[in-house]
Amino acid sequence: MTVKIFETPEVQDFLKAVAGFDQDGGNERAKQILHRLLSDLYRLIDDYDITPEEFWSAVSVLNALGQGTQFALLAPGLGFDHYLDMRMDAADAEAGRTGGTPRTIEGPLYVAGAPEVQGRGRMDDGTDPDAETMWLTGQVRDTDGHPVAGAKVEVWHADSKGGYSFFDPSQSEYNLRRTIITDAEGRYAVRSIIPSGYGCPPDSPTQQVLDLLGRHGQRPAHIHYFVSAPGHQHLTTQINLAGDPYTYDDFAFATREELVVPGQRIEDAAEAEQRGLEGPFTEVVFDIELARTEAPELQQRHKRPRALESEEQESALAASAQV
Ligand code: MBD
Ligand code: FE
């Protein structure tokens, strides 16, 4: 049975009614977007002769994705996060905003309100004895090479099992999450542990969709950054550690050549002592270049729902109300 009814006046009128075109209330942009989205899906149902069984199994997957905030995990897997980056890159290029460290996706695992340290600090809580010590350091500069003192460098990454604090309740609060303010030379330096790659939970609805595409749900070892400073364009980025089997095979499509960073294993005791470390460690150096901008909206990260972010804003408001 193949029927083709999409182009009929009945279906076209029906879509207009579904999208609320004959109603005064609602939001005009939402109506236009829903009308387009539903039209594309109705056409797809006709073109692929989607059966009721197929339609309702898709609805169950959507229900499962919604229950566990899983869609924020599937979205990078389906390339949406990277596609939005490509669009922001193109908008920057069109506006002549060139230079600076490239952006790449934020991912779904940021948590607002991490402890703030000046210049140097420690990110891990010391409870992972098998982990390799990491010394993560770099300099924030503008595109003319001038150091940016007082820049805010927010860093978050997984533990040696690929889990993130807050989402992995076995970890302590804000483990492997810090906000570092760069020193007078624009430098930041933190002690942490080398992260492992992340894998989508094997029994998750996200992995179920990836399985249908014949795809894995693995990310290479990586470290997330938000970097900001007054007068500079906000940067959302990550580094991928070189040598991971998934460095160039990331299910979330976040890898960019300029953001692949090798770790250097250092065994010299004097080098360790200089950094206040007890033994051998792996040094990861990531220098960051920020583009200059006077536009306030480009100096901040874009809005999206983030864990504990509204609480952070509320407590900041409460604090400012007290003074
Ligand atoms: C991650 O750690 C991540 O950064 C992304 C984009 C998706 C899943 C897990
Ligand atoms: Fe991540």
mmCIF file of C-alpha atoms and ligand atoms in Angstrom, residues 106-109 156-158 164 198 219-220 222-224 238, ligand 2:
data_model
loop_
_atom_site.group_PDB
_atom_site.id
_atom_site.type_symbol
_atom_site.label_atom_id
_atom_site.label_comp_id
_atom_site.label_asym_id
_atom_site.label_seq_id
_atom_site.Cartn_x
_atom_site.Cartn_y
_atom_site.Cartn_z
ATOM 1 C CA GLU A 106 29.324 23.032 25.364
ATOM 2 C CA GLY A 107 27.727 19.618 25.849
ATOM 3 C CA PRO A 108 25.045 18.799 28.423
ATOM 4 C CA LEU A 109 27.154 18.412 31.588
ATOM 5 C CA TRP A 156 35.058 21.068 33.806
ATOM 6 C CA HIS A 157 35.927 17.472 32.936
ATOM 7 C CA ALA A 158 35.219 13.827 33.688
ATOM 8 C CA TYR A 164 31.052 14.027 35.775
ATOM 9 C CA TYR A 198 32.776 9.476 28.053
ATOM 10 C CA ARG A 219 33.730 10.649 23.247
ATOM 11 C CA PRO A 220 37.519 10.967 23.539
ATOM 12 C CA HIS A 222 38.332 16.000 26.720
ATOM 13 C CA ILE A 223 38.274 19.126 28.899
ATOM 14 C CA HIS A 224 35.574 21.799 28.636
ATOM 15 C CA GLN A 238 36.999 22.079 24.671
HETATM 16 FE FE FE B 2 32.120 16.410 28.263
#
